[in-house]
PDB file of C-alpha atoms in Angstrom:
ATOM      1  CA  UNK A   1      25.607  -0.625   6.905  1.00  0.00           C
ATOM      2  CA  UNK A   2      22.914  -2.696   8.275  1.00  0.00           C
ATOM      3  CA  UNK A   3      26.100  -3.834  10.963  1.00  0.00           C
ATOM      4  CA  UNK A   4      24.775  -0.673  12.468  1.00  0.00           C
ATOM      5  CA  UNK A   5      20.983  -1.182  12.786  1.00  0.00           C
ATOM      6  CA  UNK A   6      20.202  -2.151  15.842  1.00  0.00           C
ATOM      7  CA  UNK A   7      16.493  -4.598  16.713  1.00  0.00           C
ATOM      8  CA  UNK A   8      14.235  -1.911  15.909  1.00  0.00           C
ATOM      9  CA  UNK A   9      15.735  -0.560  12.568  1.00  0.00           C
ATOM     10  CA  UNK A  10      15.373  -4.230  11.795  1.00  0.00           C
ATOM     11  CA  UNK A  11      11.928  -4.272  12.756  1.00  0.00           C
ATOM     12  CA  UNK A  12      10.916  -1.133  10.407  1.00  0.00           C
ATOM     13  CA  UNK A  13      12.991  -1.841   7.689  1.00  0.00           C
ATOM     14  CA  UNK A  14      10.802  -5.996   7.203  1.00  0.00           C
ATOM     15  CA  UNK A  15       7.851  -3.613   8.410  1.00  0.00           C
ATOM     16  CA  UNK A  16       8.611  -1.099   5.243  1.00  0.00           C
ATOM     17  CA  UNK A  17       8.996  -4.731   2.708  1.00  0.00           C
ATOM     18  CA  UNK A  18       5.775  -5.775   3.810  1.00  0.00           C
ATOM     19  CA  UNK A  19       3.755  -2.446   3.545  1.00  0.00           C
ATOM     20  CA  UNK A  20       5.815  -2.219   0.621  1.00  0.00           C
ATOM     21  CA  UNK A  21       4.365  -5.138  -1.461  1.00  0.00           C
ATOM     22  CA  UNK A  22       0.928  -4.627   0.067  1.00  0.00           C
ATOM     23  CA  UNK A  23       1.042  -0.980  -1.769  1.00  0.00           C
ATOM     24  CA  UNK A  24       2.460  -2.430  -5.168  1.00  0.00           C
ATOM     25  CA  UNK A  25      -0.657  -5.461  -4.627  1.00  0.00           C
ATOM     26  CA  UNK A  26      -2.656  -2.387  -5.271  1.00  0.00           C
ATOM     27  CA  UNK A  27      -2.069  -1.843  -8.834  1.00  0.00           C
ATOM     28  CA  UNK A  28      -3.432  -5.177  -9.896  1.00  0.00           C
ATOM     29  CA  UNK A  29      -6.469  -4.889  -8.033  1.00  0.00           C
ATOM     30  CA  UNK A  30      -6.784  -1.419  -9.043  1.00  0.00           C
ATOM     31  CA  UNK A  31      -6.720  -3.393 -12.831  1.00  0.00           C
ATOM     32  CA  UNK A  32      -8.886  -6.133 -11.691  1.00  0.00           C
ATOM     33  CA  UNK A  33     -11.268  -3.504 -10.334  1.00  0.00           C
ATOM     34  CA  UNK A  34     -11.367  -1.202 -14.163  1.00  0.00           C
ATOM     35  CA  UNK A  35     -11.960  -4.355 -15.854  1.00  0.00           C
ATOM     36  CA  UNK A  36     -15.152  -5.851 -13.533  1.00  0.00           C
ATOM     37  CA  UNK A  37     -16.043  -1.394 -14.496  1.00  0.00           C
ATOM     38  CA  UNK A  38     -16.265  -2.415 -18.108  1.00  0.00           C
ATOM     39  CA  UNK A  39     -17.882  -6.012 -17.489  1.00  0.00           C
ATOM     40  CA  UNK A  40     -20.936  -3.274 -15.552  1.00  0.00           C
ATOM     41  CA  UNK A  41     -21.764  -1.614 -18.592  1.00  0.00           C
ATOM     42  CA  UNK A  42     -22.107  -4.131 -19.883  1.00  0.00           C
ATOM     43  CA  UNK A  43     -25.162  -4.963 -17.574  1.00  0.00           C
ATOM     44  CA  UNK A  44     -28.688  -4.198 -20.020  1.00  0.00           C
ATOM     45  CA  UNK A  45     -30.391  -3.138 -16.887  1.00  0.00           C
ATOM     46  CA  UNK A  46     -29.772   0.432 -15.929  1.00  0.00           C
ATOM     47  CA  UNK A  47     -30.569  -0.684 -11.870  1.00  0.00           C
ATOM     48  CA  UNK A  48     -28.242  -3.453 -12.326  1.00  0.00           C
ATOM     49  CA  UNK A  49     -25.582  -1.248 -13.476  1.00  0.00           C
ATOM     50  CA  UNK A  50     -25.671   1.230 -10.943  1.00  0.00           C
ATOM     51  CA  UNK A  51     -26.291  -1.208  -8.561  1.00  0.00           C
ATOM     52  CA  UNK A  52     -22.571  -2.273  -9.728  1.00  0.00           C
ATOM     53  CA  UNK A  53     -21.029   0.947 -10.076  1.00  0.00           C
ATOM     54  CA  UNK A  54     -22.236   2.032  -6.421  1.00  0.00           C
ATOM     55  CA  UNK A  55     -20.130  -1.344  -5.639  1.00  0.00           C
ATOM     56  CA  UNK A  56     -16.905  -0.595  -7.041  1.00  0.00           C
ATOM     57  CA  UNK A  57     -16.946   2.761  -6.282  1.00  0.00           C
ATOM     58  CA  UNK A  58     -16.784   1.878  -2.715  1.00  0.00           C
ATOM     59  CA  UNK A  59     -14.139  -0.595  -2.779  1.00  0.00           C
ATOM     60  CA  UNK A  60     -12.018   1.881  -5.254  1.00  0.00           C
ATOM     61  CA  UNK A  61     -12.124   3.778  -1.915  1.00  0.00           C
ATOM     62  CA  UNK A  62     -11.004   1.131   0.043  1.00  0.00           C
ATOM     63  CA  UNK A  63      -8.347   0.307  -2.065  1.00  0.00           C
ATOM     64  CA  UNK A  64      -7.418   3.498  -2.382  1.00  0.00           C
ATOM     65  CA  UNK A  65      -6.841   3.990   1.121  1.00  0.00           C
ATOM     66  CA  UNK A  66      -5.377   0.796   2.008  1.00  0.00           C
ATOM     67  CA  UNK A  67      -2.233   1.995  -0.847  1.00  0.00           C
ATOM     68  CA  UNK A  68      -2.348   5.275   0.672  1.00  0.00           C
ATOM     69  CA  UNK A  69      -1.423   3.876   4.373  1.00  0.00           C
ATOM     70  CA  UNK A  70       0.835   1.127   3.149  1.00  0.00           C
ATOM     71  CA  UNK A  71       2.228   3.487   0.825  1.00  0.00           C
ATOM     72  CA  UNK A  72       2.617   5.627   4.276  1.00  0.00           C
ATOM     73  CA  UNK A  73       4.193   2.968   6.266  1.00  0.00           C
ATOM     74  CA  UNK A  74       6.169   2.167   3.575  1.00  0.00           C
ATOM     75  CA  UNK A  75       8.177   4.665   3.571  1.00  0.00           C
ATOM     76  CA  UNK A  76       7.981   6.223   7.059  1.00  0.00           C
ATOM     77  CA  UNK A  77       9.579   2.920   8.019  1.00  0.00           C
ATOM     78  CA  UNK A  78      12.103   2.832   5.777  1.00  0.00           C
ATOM     79  CA  UNK A  79      13.330   6.580   6.237  1.00  0.00           C
ATOM     80  CA  UNK A  80      13.168   6.414  10.128  1.00  0.00           C
ATOM     81  CA  UNK A  81      15.638   3.339  10.084  1.00  0.00           C
ATOM     82  CA  UNK A  82      17.705   4.633   7.433  1.00  0.00           C
ATOM     83  CA  UNK A  83      17.814   7.959   9.780  1.00  0.00           C
ATOM     84  CA  UNK A  84      18.707   6.038  13.212  1.00  0.00           C
ATOM     85  CA  UNK A  85      21.590   3.980  11.140  1.00  0.00           C
ATOM     86  CA  UNK A  86      22.753   7.070   9.780  1.00  0.00           C
ATOM     87  CA  UNK A  87      23.343   8.760  13.477  1.00  0.00           C
ATOM     88  CA  UNK A  88      24.724   5.729  14.413  1.00  0.00           C
ATOM     89  CA  UNK A  89      27.673   5.212  11.236  1.00  0.00           C
ATOM     90  CA  UNK A  90      28.789   9.148  11.856  1.00  0.00           C
ATOM     91  CA  UNK A  91      29.507   8.421  15.768  1.00  0.00           C
TER      92      UNK A  91
END
């Protein structure tokens, strides 16, 4: 089926693959943040705990937003490339 792919299709598939790796990298990043959250609870000063939790909450939001963007680009790239190739295949 890849013999029907144009240069634009290849670009979409490569971008989709790169963003798939980025999306997959979000899982270990969340695991590290969860570990840091557990470590923050071990702090003795409540103000330090709150400060650390605010920082971690910001990172959770950033990584979550980046994972959502990566997931969208991944699926969009592969779906558009697949649709374009299927249309060419049926001609």
